[in-house]
Coordinates of N, CA and C and ligand atoms in Angstrom, one line a residue:
M1 N 15.5 -10.0 -10.7 CA 14.2 -10.2 -10.7 C 13.9 -10.6 -9.4
I2 N 12.9 -9.5 -8.8 CA 12.1 -9.1 -7.8 C 10.7 -10.5 -7.4
D3 N 10.9 -11.3 -6.0 CA 10.1 -12.1 -5.9 C 9.1 -11.9 -4.8
F4 N 7.4 -11.3 -5.2 CA 6.9 -10.8 -4.2 C 6.2 -11.6 -3.3
H5 N 6.2 -13.0 -3.4 CA 5.5 -13.9 -2.7 C 6.3 -15.1 -2.2
T6 N 7.4 -14.7 -0.9 CA 8.1 -15.6 -0.7 C 7.3 -16.1 1.3
H7 N 8.4 -16.8 1.9 CA 8.0 -17.2 3.3 C 9.1 -17.5 4.1
T8 N 8.9 -17.3 5.5 CA 9.8 -17.7 6.3 C 9.8 -19.1 6.8
P9 N 10.4 -20.2 7.1 CA 10.7 -21.4 7.1 C 9.1 -21.5 8.3
A10 N 8.7 -23.0 8.2 CA 7.8 -23.4 9.4 C 8.5 -23.4 10.7
W11 N 9.2 -23.0 11.7 CA 10.0 -22.8 12.6 C 9.1 -23.4 14.0
R12 N 7.6 -23.2 13.9 CA 7.2 -23.4 15.9 C 5.8 -24.1 15.2
T13 N 5.3 -23.8 14.0 CA 4.1 -24.9 13.3 C 4.7 -25.8 12.6
A14 N 4.4 -27.1 13.4 CA 4.3 -28.3 12.2 C 2.9 -28.6 11.5
T15 N 3.2 -28.4 10.1 CA 2.2 -28.8 9.4 C 2.4 -29.3 8.3
W16 N 1.6 -29.8 7.1 CA 2.2 -30.2 5.7 C 3.2 -30.3 5.1
L17 N 3.9 -28.7 5.9 CA 4.7 -28.2 4.9 C 6.1 -28.5 6.0
G18 N 6.0 -29.1 7.0 CA 7.5 -29.9 7.6 C 7.8 -28.3 8.7
G19 N 9.0 -29.0 8.9 CA 9.6 -28.1 10.1 C 10.8 -28.0 9.5
A20 N 11.0 -26.7 8.8 CA 12.4 -26.9 8.0 C 13.2 -25.3 8.9
S21 N 14.4 -25.1 9.2 CA 14.6 -24.4 10.4 C 15.7 -23.3 9.5
F22 N 15.9 -23.2 8.0 CA 16.9 -22.3 8.3 C 17.2 -20.9 8.3
G23 N 17.8 -20.2 8.3 CA 17.9 -18.3 8.8 C 17.8 -17.7 7.7
A24 N 18.4 -16.7 7.6 CA 17.9 -15.3 6.3 C 19.3 -15.8 5.5
D25 N 20.7 -16.3 6.2 CA 22.0 -16.3 5.7 C 21.2 -17.8 4.0
E26 N 20.6 -18.9 4.6 CA 20.6 -19.6 3.7 C 19.9 -19.2 2.5
F27 N 18.9 -18.6 3.1 CA 17.7 -18.3 2.5 C 18.0 -17.2 1.3
V28 N 18.9 -16.3 1.7 CA 20.0 -15.2 0.4 C 20.5 -15.9 -0.3
D29 N 21.1 -17.1 0.4 CA 21.9 -18.0 -0.6 C 21.6 -18.8 -1.9
F30 N 20.5 -19.5 -1.3 CA 19.3 -19.9 -2.3 C 18.8 -18.5 -3.3
M31 N 18.3 -17.2 -2.5 CA 18.3 -16.4 -3.8 C 19.2 -16.1 -5.1
D32 N 20.2 -16.0 -3.9 CA 21.3 -15.3 -5.3 C 21.5 -16.8 -5.8
G33 N 20.8 -18.2 -6.2 CA 21.1 -19.1 -6.8 C 20.0 -18.6 -7.9
A34 N 19.2 -18.7 -7.3 CA 18.0 -18.7 -8.6 C 17.7 -17.5 -9.0
G35 N 18.5 -16.0 -9.3 CA 18.7 -14.9 -9.5 C 17.4 -14.1 -9.0
I36 N 17.4 -14.5 -8.1 CA 16.1 -13.3 -7.1 C 17.2 -12.2 -6.5
E37 N 16.7 -10.8 -6.5 CA 17.4 -9.8 -6.2 C 16.9 -9.7 -4.6
R38 N 15.4 -9.0 -4.9 CA 14.8 -8.9 -3.6 C 13.6 -10.2 -3.7
A39 N 13.1 -10.1 -2.4 CA 11.9 -10.7 -1.9 C 11.1 -10.0 -0.9
V40 N 9.7 -10.4 -1.2 CA 8.9 -10.0 -0.2 C 9.0 -11.2 0.6
V41 N 9.1 -11.1 2.0 CA 8.9 -12.4 2.8 C 7.8 -12.2 3.8
L42 N 6.8 -13.4 3.8 CA 5.9 -13.5 5.0 C 6.2 -14.3 5.9
S43 N 5.4 -14.3 6.8 CA 5.5 -15.0 7.8 C 4.7 -16.6 7.5
H44 N 5.6 -17.7 8.1 CA 4.4 -18.9 7.7 C 3.5 -19.2 9.0
D45 N 4.3 -19.0 10.2 CA 3.9 -19.5 11.5 C 2.6 -18.5 11.7
G46 N 2.8 -17.1 11.5 CA 2.3 -16.3 12.1 C 0.5 -16.4 11.5
L47 N 0.5 -16.9 10.1 CA -0.7 -17.2 9.7 C -1.6 -18.0 10.1
F48 N -1.0 -19.3 11.1 CA -1.4 -20.1 11.0 C -1.9 -20.0 12.7
N49 N -0.8 -19.2 13.3 CA -1.1 -18.7 14.9 C -0.7 -17.4 15.2
S50 N -1.6 -16.3 15.0 CA -1.1 -15.0 15.2 C -0.6 -14.6 16.5
T51 N 0.2 -14.2 16.6 CA 1.1 -14.0 17.8 C 2.3 -12.7 17.5
P52 N 2.1 -11.7 18.5 CA 3.3 -11.1 18.4 C 4.5 -11.5 18.1
E53 N 5.0 -12.5 18.7 CA 6.2 -13.2 18.5 C 6.4 -13.9 16.9
A54 N 5.8 -13.9 16.0 CA 5.4 -14.3 14.9 C 6.1 -13.1 13.9
N55 N 5.2 -12.0 13.9 CA 6.1 -10.6 13.7 C 7.6 -10.4 14.1
E56 N 7.5 -10.8 15.1 CA 8.7 -10.2 16.0 C 10.2 -11.2 15.1
E57 N 9.6 -12.7 14.7 CA 10.6 -13.4 14.2 C 11.0 -13.2 13.0
L58 N 9.5 -12.9 11.9 CA 9.9 -12.2 10.5 C 10.8 -10.9 10.7
A59 N 10.8 -10.1 11.7 CA 11.4 -8.8 11.5 C 12.9 -9.1 11.3
A60 N 13.3 -9.9 12.5 CA 14.4 -10.1 12.5 C 15.1 -10.8 11.4
F61 N 14.4 -11.8 10.8 CA 14.7 -12.4 9.5 C 15.1 -11.5 8.5
V62 N 14.6 -10.2 8.2 CA 14.3 -9.8 7.3 C 15.4 -8.9 7.8
A63 N 15.7 -7.9 9.0 CA 16.7 -7.1 9.3 C 18.2 -7.7 8.7
A64 N 18.1 -8.8 9.1 CA 19.5 -9.4 8.8 C 20.2 -8.9 7.1
Y65 N 19.2 -8.8 6.3 CA 19.1 -8.2 4.9 C 18.7 -7.1 4.1
P66 N 18.7 -5.8 4.9 CA 17.1 -5.0 4.8 C 17.3 -4.9 3.4
D67 N 18.4 -4.9 2.2 CA 18.2 -4.4 1.1 C 18.1 -5.5 0.2
R68 N 17.7 -7.0 0.6 CA 17.1 -7.6 -0.2 C 16.0 -8.3 0.2
L69 N 15.6 -8.3 1.7 CA 14.3 -8.6 2.1 C 13.4 -7.8 2.4
I70 N 12.3 -8.2 2.1 CA 10.8 -7.1 2.3 C 9.9 -7.9 3.2
G71 N 10.0 -7.2 4.8 CA 9.0 -8.3 5.6 C 7.4 -7.3 5.3
F72 N 6.3 -8.3 5.1 CA 4.9 -8.1 5.6 C 4.5 -8.7 7.1
G73 N 4.3 -7.8 7.7 CA 3.6 -8.3 9.3 C 2.0 -9.3 8.9
S74 N 1.4 -9.9 9.9 CA 0.3 -10.5 9.9 C -0.6 -10.8 11.1
Y75 N -1.4 -10.3 11.4 CA -2.4 -10.6 12.3 C -4.2 -10.9 12.6
N76 N -4.0 -11.9 12.9 CA -5.4 -12.2 12.5 C -6.2 -11.2 13.2
P77 N -7.3 -10.7 12.0 CA -8.0 -9.4 12.2 C -9.3 -9.2 13.5
R78 N -10.0 -10.5 13.8 CA -11.1 -10.7 14.5 C -10.1 -10.9 16.0
R79 N -8.8 -10.8 16.3 CA -8.4 -10.6 17.7 C -8.7 -9.0 18.1
P80 N -8.8 -9.0 19.6 CA -8.8 -7.3 20.2 C -7.3 -6.9 20.5
E81 N -6.3 -7.4 20.0 CA -5.1 -6.3 19.8 C -4.8 -6.2 18.3
A82 N -5.5 -6.2 17.4 CA -5.1 -6.4 16.0 C -4.5 -5.4 15.6
V83 N -5.7 -4.2 16.0 CA -5.1 -2.9 15.5 C -3.4 -2.6 16.4
Q84 N -3.5 -2.6 17.5 CA -2.3 -2.2 18.2 C -1.0 -3.3 17.5
Q85 N -1.4 -4.9 17.3 CA -0.2 -5.1 17.0 C 0.0 -4.9 15.6
T86 N -1.1 -4.6 14.2 CA -0.5 -4.2 13.4 C 0.0 -2.5 13.1
R87 N -0.6 -1.8 14.2 CA 0.6 -0.2 14.3 C 1.8 -0.7 14.5
R88 N 2.1 -2.0 15.7 CA 3.4 -2.2 15.9 C 4.3 -2.6 14.6
S89 N 3.6 -3.4 14.3 CA 5.0 -4.1 12.9 C 4.8 -3.4 12.2
F90 N 4.5 -2.3 12.0 CA 5.0 -1.0 11.0 C 5.7 -0.1 12.0
A91 N 5.0 0.3 12.6 CA 6.2 1.4 13.3 C 7.6 0.9 14.1
D92 N 7.2 0.0 14.9 CA 8.2 -0.4 15.8 C 9.2 -1.7 14.9
L93 N 8.8 -2.6 14.3 CA 9.0 -3.8 13.8 C 9.9 -3.5 12.2
G94 N 9.4 -2.6 11.4 CA 9.8 -2.3 10.5 C 8.9 -3.1 9.2
L95 N 8.6 -3.5 9.5 CA 7.8 -4.5 8.0 C 6.9 -3.5 7.6
R96 N 6.7 -3.7 6.0 CA 6.1 -2.5 5.5 C 4.8 -2.9 5.1
G97 N 4.4 -4.2 4.9 CA 3.3 -4.6 4.5 C 2.7 -5.4 5.1
L98 N 0.8 -5.6 5.3 CA 0.3 -6.3 6.0 C -0.1 -7.7 4.7
K99 N 0.3 -9.0 5.3 CA -0.5 -10.1 4.7 C -1.7 -10.6 5.6
L100 N -2.8 -10.8 4.8 CA -3.7 -11.5 5.3 C -4.0 -12.7 5.2
H101 N -4.9 -14.1 5.5 CA -4.9 -14.9 4.9 C -6.5 -15.7 5.6
P102 N -7.1 -15.5 4.9 CA -8.6 -15.5 5.6 C -8.7 -16.5 5.5
W103 N -9.3 -18.1 4.7 CA -8.6 -19.2 5.2 C -8.3 -19.3 6.5
L104 N -6.7 -19.6 6.8 CA -6.3 -20.2 7.6 C -7.0 -19.3 9.0
Q105 N -7.1 -18.0 8.8 CA -7.1 -17.3 9.9 C -8.4 -16.8 10.3
G106 N -9.1 -17.2 9.6 CA -10.8 -17.7 9.5 C -11.6 -16.4 10.3
F107 N -11.4 -15.3 9.0 CA -12.3 -14.7 8.7 C -13.1 -14.2 7.1
S108 N -13.9 -13.7 7.2 CA -14.8 -12.8 5.7 C -13.8 -11.5 5.7
M109 N -13.5 -11.7 4.1 CA -12.8 -10.3 3.6 C -13.9 -9.1 4.1
H110 N -15.0 -9.6 4.4 CA -16.2 -8.5 4.4 C -15.9 -7.8 5.7
E111 N -15.3 -8.3 6.7 CA -16.0 -7.6 8.0 C -15.0 -6.7 8.2
L112 N -16.1 -5.4 9.1 CA -15.7 -4.5 9.2 C -14.2 -4.5 10.1
A113 N -14.1 -5.4 10.5 CA -12.6 -5.3 11.6 C -11.3 -5.0 10.6
L114 N -11.5 -5.2 9.2 CA -10.7 -4.9 8.4 C -10.4 -3.8 8.1
D115 N -11.6 -2.6 8.6 CA -11.2 -1.6 8.1 C -10.2 -0.6 9.0
P116 N -9.8 -0.7 10.2 CA -9.0 -0.1 10.9 C -7.4 -0.4 10.2
L117 N -7.3 -1.8 9.9 CA -6.1 -2.4 9.7 C -5.8 -1.9 8.3
M118 N -6.9 -1.5 7.6 CA -6.4 -0.8 6.3 C -6.3 0.6 6.2
E119 N -6.3 1.1 7.4 CA -5.9 2.4 7.7 C -4.7 2.7 8.0
I120 N -4.3 1.6 8.8 CA -2.8 2.0 9.5 C -1.5 1.4 8.3
V121 N -2.4 0.7 7.4 CA -1.5 0.1 5.9 C -1.3 1.5 5.5
A122 N -2.6 2.5 5.2 CA -2.8 3.1 3.9 C -1.6 4.8 5.1
E123 N -1.6 4.6 6.1 CA -0.9 6.0 7.0 C 0.7 5.1 6.2
H124 N 0.7 4.3 6.3 CA 2.4 3.8 6.4 C 2.9 3.9 4.7
H125 N 1.9 4.0 4.2 CA 2.5 3.7 2.7 C 2.7 2.3 2.3
G126 N 1.7 1.4 3.0 CA 2.2 0.2 2.8 C 1.3 -0.7 1.6
V127 N 1.6 -1.7 1.7 CA 0.3 -2.9 0.4 C -0.1 -3.6 1.1
L128 N -1.2 -4.2 1.3 CA -1.9 -5.5 1.5 C -1.5 -6.5 0.8
L129 N -1.1 -7.3 1.4 CA -0.9 -8.9 -0.2 C -1.3 -9.9 0.9
C130 N -3.1 -10.5 0.0 CA -3.8 -11.2 0.6 C -3.6 -12.3 0.0
H131 N -3.9 -13.7 0.8 CA -4.4 -15.2 0.4 C -5.0 -15.1 -0.6
D132 N -5.2 -15.7 -1.8 CA -6.4 -15.6 -3.1 C -6.5 -17.3 -3.5
G133 N -8.0 -17.2 -4.0 CA -8.0 -18.7 -4.3 C -8.5 -19.9 -4.0
T134 N -8.4 -19.7 -2.6 CA -10.0 -21.3 -1.9 C -11.0 -20.7 -1.3
P135 N -11.8 -21.1 -2.1 CA -13.3 -21.1 -1.7 C -13.7 -21.3 -0.8
P136 N -14.6 -21.0 0.1 CA -15.9 -19.8 0.3 C -14.8 -18.5 0.3
Y137 N -14.0 -18.3 1.3 CA -13.4 -17.4 2.1 C -12.5 -17.4 0.4
S138 N -12.0 -16.0 0.6 CA -10.4 -15.9 0.0 C -10.5 -15.5 -1.3
T139 N -11.5 -15.3 -2.0 CA -12.1 -15.1 -2.8 C -11.6 -13.5 -4.1
A140 N -11.4 -13.6 -5.2 CA -11.1 -12.2 -5.5 C -12.1 -11.1 -5.4
G141 N -13.2 -11.9 -5.8 CA -14.2 -10.6 -5.7 C -14.2 -10.3 -4.1
Q142 N -14.3 -10.9 -2.9 CA -14.2 -10.5 -1.4 C -13.2 -9.5 -1.2
I143 N -11.9 -9.7 -1.9 CA -10.7 -8.7 -1.4 C -10.8 -7.7 -3.0
A144 N -11.7 -7.3 -3.9 CA -11.8 -6.4 -4.6 C -12.6 -5.8 -3.9
A145 N -13.8 -6.2 -3.1 CA -14.7 -5.3 -2.3 C -14.1 -4.2 -1.5
L146 N -12.9 -5.0 -0.4 CA -12.1 -4.3 0.3 C -11.2 -3.1 -0.6
A147 N -10.6 -3.9 -1.4 CA -10.1 -2.8 -2.4 C -10.7 -1.7 -2.7
R148 N -12.0 -1.7 -3.2 CA -12.3 -0.6 -3.2 C -13.0 0.2 -2.1
R149 N -12.8 -0.2 -0.8 CA -13.1 0.4 0.1 C -12.1 1.4 0.3
H150 N -11.1 1.3 0.0 CA -9.5 1.6 0.7 C -8.8 2.0 -1.1
P151 N -9.3 3.1 -1.8 CA -8.5 3.1 -3.1 C -6.9 3.6 -2.8
D152 N -6.7 3.6 -1.6 CA -5.7 4.7 -1.1 C -4.7 2.9 -1.0
V153 N -4.9 1.8 -1.1 CA -4.1 0.8 -0.8 C -3.7 0.1 -1.9
P154 N -3.0 0.0 -2.1 CA -2.6 -1.2 -3.5 C -2.5 -2.4 -2.4
V155 N -3.6 -3.6 -3.3 CA -4.1 -4.4 -2.7 C -3.7 -6.2 -4.0
V156 N -2.8 -6.8 -3.2 CA -2.2 -7.8 -4.2 C -3.2 -8.9 -3.8
L157 N -4.0 -9.5 -5.0 CA -4.1 -10.9 -5.1 C -2.9 -11.9 -5.2
G158 N -2.3 -12.7 -3.8 CA -1.2 -13.6 -3.7 C -1.1 -14.1 -4.4
H159 N -2.4 -15.0 -5.0 CA -2.3 -15.9 -5.6 C -2.7 -16.4 -7.5
A160 N -3.5 -15.1 -7.2 CA -3.8 -14.8 -9.0 C -5.2 -15.8 -8.9
G161 N -5.9 -16.5 -7.7 CA -6.9 -16.8 -8.0 C -6.8 -18.6 -8.1
L162 N -5.4 -19.1 -8.0 CA -4.7 -21.0 -8.6 C -5.4 -21.4 -8.9
H163 N -5.9 -22.6 -9.2 CA -6.7 -23.4 -9.9 C -7.7 -22.9 -10.3
D164 N -8.9 -22.7 -9.8 CA -10.1 -22.5 -9.6 C -10.9 -21.2 -9.8
L165 N -10.0 -20.2 -9.1 CA -10.8 -18.9 -9.6 C -9.6 -17.8 -10.1
W166 N -9.0 -18.4 -11.2 CA -8.1 -17.3 -11.9 C -8.7 -16.5 -13.1
R167 N -9.5 -16.8 -13.2 CA -10.5 -16.0 -14.1 C -11.5 -15.1 -13.8
E168 N -11.9 -15.3 -12.3 CA -12.4 -14.0 -11.8 C -10.9 -12.8 -10.7
A169 N -9.9 -13.8 -10.2 CA -8.8 -13.4 -10.3 C -8.3 -11.8 -11.4
L170 N -8.2 -12.4 -12.3 CA -8.2 -11.8 -13.6 C -9.3 -10.7 -14.1
A171 N -10.4 -10.9 -14.1 CA -11.6 -9.9 -13.9 C -11.2 -8.9 -13.2
F172 N -11.6 -9.2 -11.8 CA -11.3 -7.8 -10.9 C -10.2 -7.2 -10.7
T173 N -8.8 -7.8 -11.3 CA -7.7 -6.9 -11.4 C -7.9 -5.5 -12.9
Q174 N -8.6 -6.5 -13.6 CA -8.9 -5.4 -14.8 C -10.1 -4.1 -14.5
D175 N -10.7 -4.9 -13.4 CA -11.9 -3.9 -13.2 C -11.6 -2.5 -11.8
T176 N -10.4 -3.4 -10.8 CA -10.3 -2.6 -9.9 C -9.1 -1.8 -9.2
D177 N -8.7 -0.5 -9.7 CA -7.4 0.2 -9.9 C -6.4 -0.3 -9.2
N178 N -6.6 -0.5 -7.6 CA -5.8 -0.5 -6.8 C -5.5 -1.7 -6.5
L179 N -5.8 -2.8 -7.5 CA -5.6 -4.3 -7.1 C -4.7 -5.0 -8.5
Y180 N -3.9 -5.6 -7.8 CA -2.8 -6.6 -8.2 C -3.3 -7.6 -8.2
I181 N -1.6 -8.5 -9.3 CA -2.4 -10.0 -8.9 C -1.3 -10.7 -9.5
C182 N -0.8 -11.1 -8.2 CA 0.7 -12.0 -8.3 C 0.5 -13.2 -9.0
I183 N 0.7 -13.8 -9.3 CA 1.2 -15.1 -10.5 C 1.9 -16.1 -9.5
C184 N 1.6 -16.8 -8.5 CA 2.0 -17.9 -7.7 C 1.1 -19.1 -7.2
G185 N 1.4 -20.1 -7.6 CA 1.1 -21.4 -7.3 C 0.3 -21.4 -8.2
T186 N -0.2 -20.6 -9.2 CA -1.0 -20.3 -10.8 C -0.8 -21.0 -11.5
P187 N -1.3 -22.2 -12.3 CA -1.3 -23.5 -12.7 C -0.4 -22.1 -14.4
P188 N 0.6 -22.8 -15.0 CA 0.5 -22.4 -16.0 C -0.2 -22.0 -17.0
Y189 N -1.5 -23.0 -17.4 CA -2.3 -22.3 -18.8 C -3.1 -21.4 -18.3
A190 N -3.1 -20.9 -16.3 CA -4.0 -20.0 -16.0 C -2.6 -18.5 -16.3
A191 N -1.3 -18.7 -15.7 CA -0.7 -17.8 -15.9 C 0.3 -17.4 -17.3
R192 N -0.1 -17.8 -18.0 CA 0.3 -17.5 -19.3 C -1.3 -16.1 -20.0
R193 N -2.2 -16.7 -19.4 CA -3.6 -15.9 -20.1 C -3.4 -14.7 -19.0
I194 N -3.1 -14.8 -17.8 CA -3.0 -13.7 -16.6 C -2.2 -12.5 -17.4
A195 N -1.1 -13.4 -17.9 CA 0.4 -12.3 -18.4 C 0.4 -11.7 -19.1
A196 N -1.0 -12.5 -20.2 CA -0.7 -12.0 -21.3 C -2.4 -10.6 -21.4
E197 N -3.5 -10.8 -20.3 CA -4.2 -9.9 -20.5 C -4.8 -9.0 -19.1
A198 N -3.7 -9.0 -17.9 CA -4.3 -8.3 -17.3 C -3.2 -7.3 -17.6
P199 N -3.7 -5.8 -16.8 CA -3.4 -4.8 -16.9 C -1.3 -4.9 -17.0
A200 N -0.6 -4.5 -17.9 CA 0.4 -5.0 -17.9 C 1.4 -4.0 -16.3
G201 N 0.4 -3.1 -15.6 CA 1.4 -2.4 -15.0 C 1.2 -3.3 -13.3
K202 N 0.0 -4.2 -13.2 CA -0.5 -4.7 -12.3 C 0.1 -5.8 -12.4
V203 N 0.6 -6.9 -13.0 CA 0.7 -8.1 -13.0 C 2.7 -8.4 -12.1
L204 N 2.8 -9.1 -11.2 CA 3.7 -9.3 -10.4 C 4.1 -10.7 -10.4
F205 N 5.1 -11.4 -9.6 CA 5.5 -12.8 -9.7 C 5.7 -13.0 -8.5
G206 N 5.4 -14.6 -7.9 CA 5.9 -15.0 -6.8 C 6.2 -16.8 -6.9
T207 N 7.3 -16.7 -5.5 CA 7.7 -18.5 -5.8 C 7.3 -19.1 -4.7
D208 N 6.3 -18.3 -3.5 CA 6.1 -18.9 -2.6 C 7.4 -19.7 -1.7
A209 N 8.6 -19.6 -2.3 CA 9.7 -20.4 -1.5 C 9.9 -20.3 -0.1
G210 N 10.8 -20.8 0.3 CA 10.3 -20.7 2.1 C 10.0 -21.4 2.7
L211 N 8.8 -22.0 2.7 CA 7.8 -22.8 3.5 C 8.6 -24.0 3.9
S212 N 9.4 -24.6 3.2 CA 9.6 -25.5 3.5 C 11.0 -26.1 3.5
D213 N 11.4 -27.5 3.2 CA 12.8 -28.0 2.9 C 13.2 -27.9 1.5
K214 N 14.1 -28.2 1.0 CA 14.8 -28.2 0.0 C 13.6 -28.2 -1.1
A215 N 12.8 -29.2 -1.3 CA 12.1 -29.8 -2.5 C 11.1 -28.5 -2.8
S216 N 10.7 -27.5 -1.9 CA 9.9 -26.6 -2.1 C 10.8 -25.2 -2.7
Q217 N 12.1 -25.4 -2.2 CA 12.8 -24.5 -3.0 C 13.7 -25.1 -4.7
D218 N 13.3 -26.0 -4.6 CA 13.7 -26.9 -6.2 C 12.1 -26.1 -6.8
Y219 N 11.1 -26.5 -6.1 CA 10.0 -25.9 -6.4 C 9.7 -24.2 -7.2
A220 N 10.2 -23.9 -6.6 CA 10.5 -21.9 -6.7 C 11.1 -21.6 -7.8
V221 N 12.4 -22.7 -7.9 CA 12.8 -22.5 -9.2 C 12.5 -22.7 -10.8
A222 N 11.6 -24.1 -10.4 CA 11.1 -24.4 -11.3 C 9.9 -23.7 -11.9
R223 N 9.6 -22.9 -11.3 CA 8.3 -21.8 -11.6 C 8.8 -20.8 -12.2
I224 N 10.1 -20.4 -11.7 CA 10.9 -19.1 -12.8 C 11.2 -19.2 -13.9
R225 N 11.2 -20.9 -13.8 CA 11.7 -21.4 -15.6 C 10.5 -21.5 -16.3
E226 N 9.6 -21.6 -15.7 CA 8.3 -22.2 -16.5 C 7.7 -20.7 -17.2
I227 N 8.4 -19.6 -16.5 CA 8.0 -18.0 -17.5 C 8.5 -18.0 -18.5
D228 N 9.6 -18.9 -19.2 CA 9.8 -18.9 -20.5 C 8.8 -19.6 -21.7
G229 N 8.1 -20.3 -20.9 CA 7.5 -21.3 -21.3 C 5.6 -20.3 -21.8
W230 N 5.6 -19.0 -21.5 CA 4.4 -18.6 -21.1 C 4.1 -17.8 -22.6
G231 N 5.1 -17.7 -23.3 CA 4.9 -16.5 -24.6 C 4.7 -15.3 -24.4
I232 N 5.5 -14.3 -23.1 CA 5.4 -13.1 -23.3 C 6.5 -12.1 -23.3
T233 N 5.8 -11.2 -24.2 CA 6.9 -10.1 -24.6 C 8.1 -10.0 -23.5
D234 N 9.3 -9.4 -23.7 CA 9.9 -8.7 -22.9 C 9.7 -7.6 -22.0
D235 N 9.0 -6.9 -22.9 CA 8.6 -5.8 -22.0 C 7.4 -6.2 -20.9
Q236 N 6.8 -7.0 -21.2 CA 6.0 -7.9 -20.1 C 6.6 -8.6 -19.2
R237 N 7.7 -9.1 -19.1 CA 8.2 -10.2 -18.3 C 8.9 -8.9 -17.6
Q238 N 9.9 -7.4 -18.1 CA 10.4 -6.7 -17.5 C 9.4 -6.2 -16.0
A239 N 8.1 -5.7 -17.0 CA 7.5 -5.2 -15.7 C 7.3 -6.0 -14.9
M240 N 6.3 -7.5 -15.4 CA 5.9 -8.3 -14.3 C 7.1 -9.1 -12.7
L241 N 8.6 -9.0 -13.3 CA 9.8 -9.3 -12.7 C 10.1 -8.0 -11.8
I242 N 10.3 -7.0 -12.5 CA 11.2 -5.5 -12.4 C 10.2 -4.6 -11.6
D243 N 9.8 -4.1 -13.1 CA 8.9 -2.4 -13.1 C 8.2 -2.5 -12.1
N244 N 7.2 -3.7 -11.7 CA 5.9 -3.3 -11.2 C 6.1 -3.6 -9.6
P245 N 7.4 -4.5 -9.3 CA 7.4 -4.7 -7.8 C 8.1 -3.4 -7.5
R246 N 8.9 -3.3 -8.3 CA 10.0 -2.0 -7.9 C 8.9 -1.0 -7.7
R247 N 8.3 -0.3 -8.2 CA 7.3 0.5 -7.9 C 6.7 0.8 -6.7
L248 N 6.0 -0.6 -6.2 CA 5.5 -0.9 -5.0 C 6.2 -0.7 -3.8
L249 N 7.5 -1.4 -4.1 CA 8.5 -1.0 -2.8 C 8.9 -0.1 -2.5
E250 N 9.1 1.3 -3.6 CA 9.4 2.3 -3.4 C 8.4 3.1 -3.0
R251 N 7.1 2.2 -3.4 CA 6.4 3.5 -2.3 C 6.2 2.9 -0.8
M252 N 6.8 1.9 -0.5 CA 6.9 1.6 0.9 C 7.7 2.2 1.3
S253 N 8.8 2.3 0.6 CA 10.4 3.0 1.1 C 10.2 4.5 2.1
Ligands
ZN301 ZN1 2.5 -18.2 0.2

């Protein structure tokens, strides 16, 4: 399977997620044990504190396993150097998508500063993955509005609305051509409905693995096992875990 939402550990930022310090070798060992062939890897530290170093550290992490790990850079769009650093993350660091976190980074998806960043993503045939599901920022409707202004960029709802906004995430995914929905941290009752009702070509799956210590990796494995209880068809499972993410990754290569 392809895991479309994982993280590097919290190397620098001491948050509630703890300060795990494993490297790419340990992470790929975990992937092997969990049956994950390839993973989209997002920074942790760069979401709390956007720095060029956070993108560099992510780039070094994924460069150790270029066939297995695909890095998405991140930069706070309000910072004056955001355009330059986003361009650098694609052109110089080899990162293949952009991750934005409106809640932790403190901005609204409606800010026009996002447009030049989206143009850079489009130029590089990249993908935007956006944290979602935590109002007031990070709602599916706000993210869909940006997606509609940039129809040439696939935009992924990174958490499928979580607990409170999954119905909205599902509805906007059904109505917005370039909006994709990644079931990650979404409760099982919502995941089941999304997997059954969202357009089959737009459902992705992620574990949020990597963030913390072993407990977080165990949680990730448990989420993969949960899929068996969703009652989806083999075709839906194949689309979500292999075909859909592969299509997006091929676009980026
Ligand atoms: Zn995450």
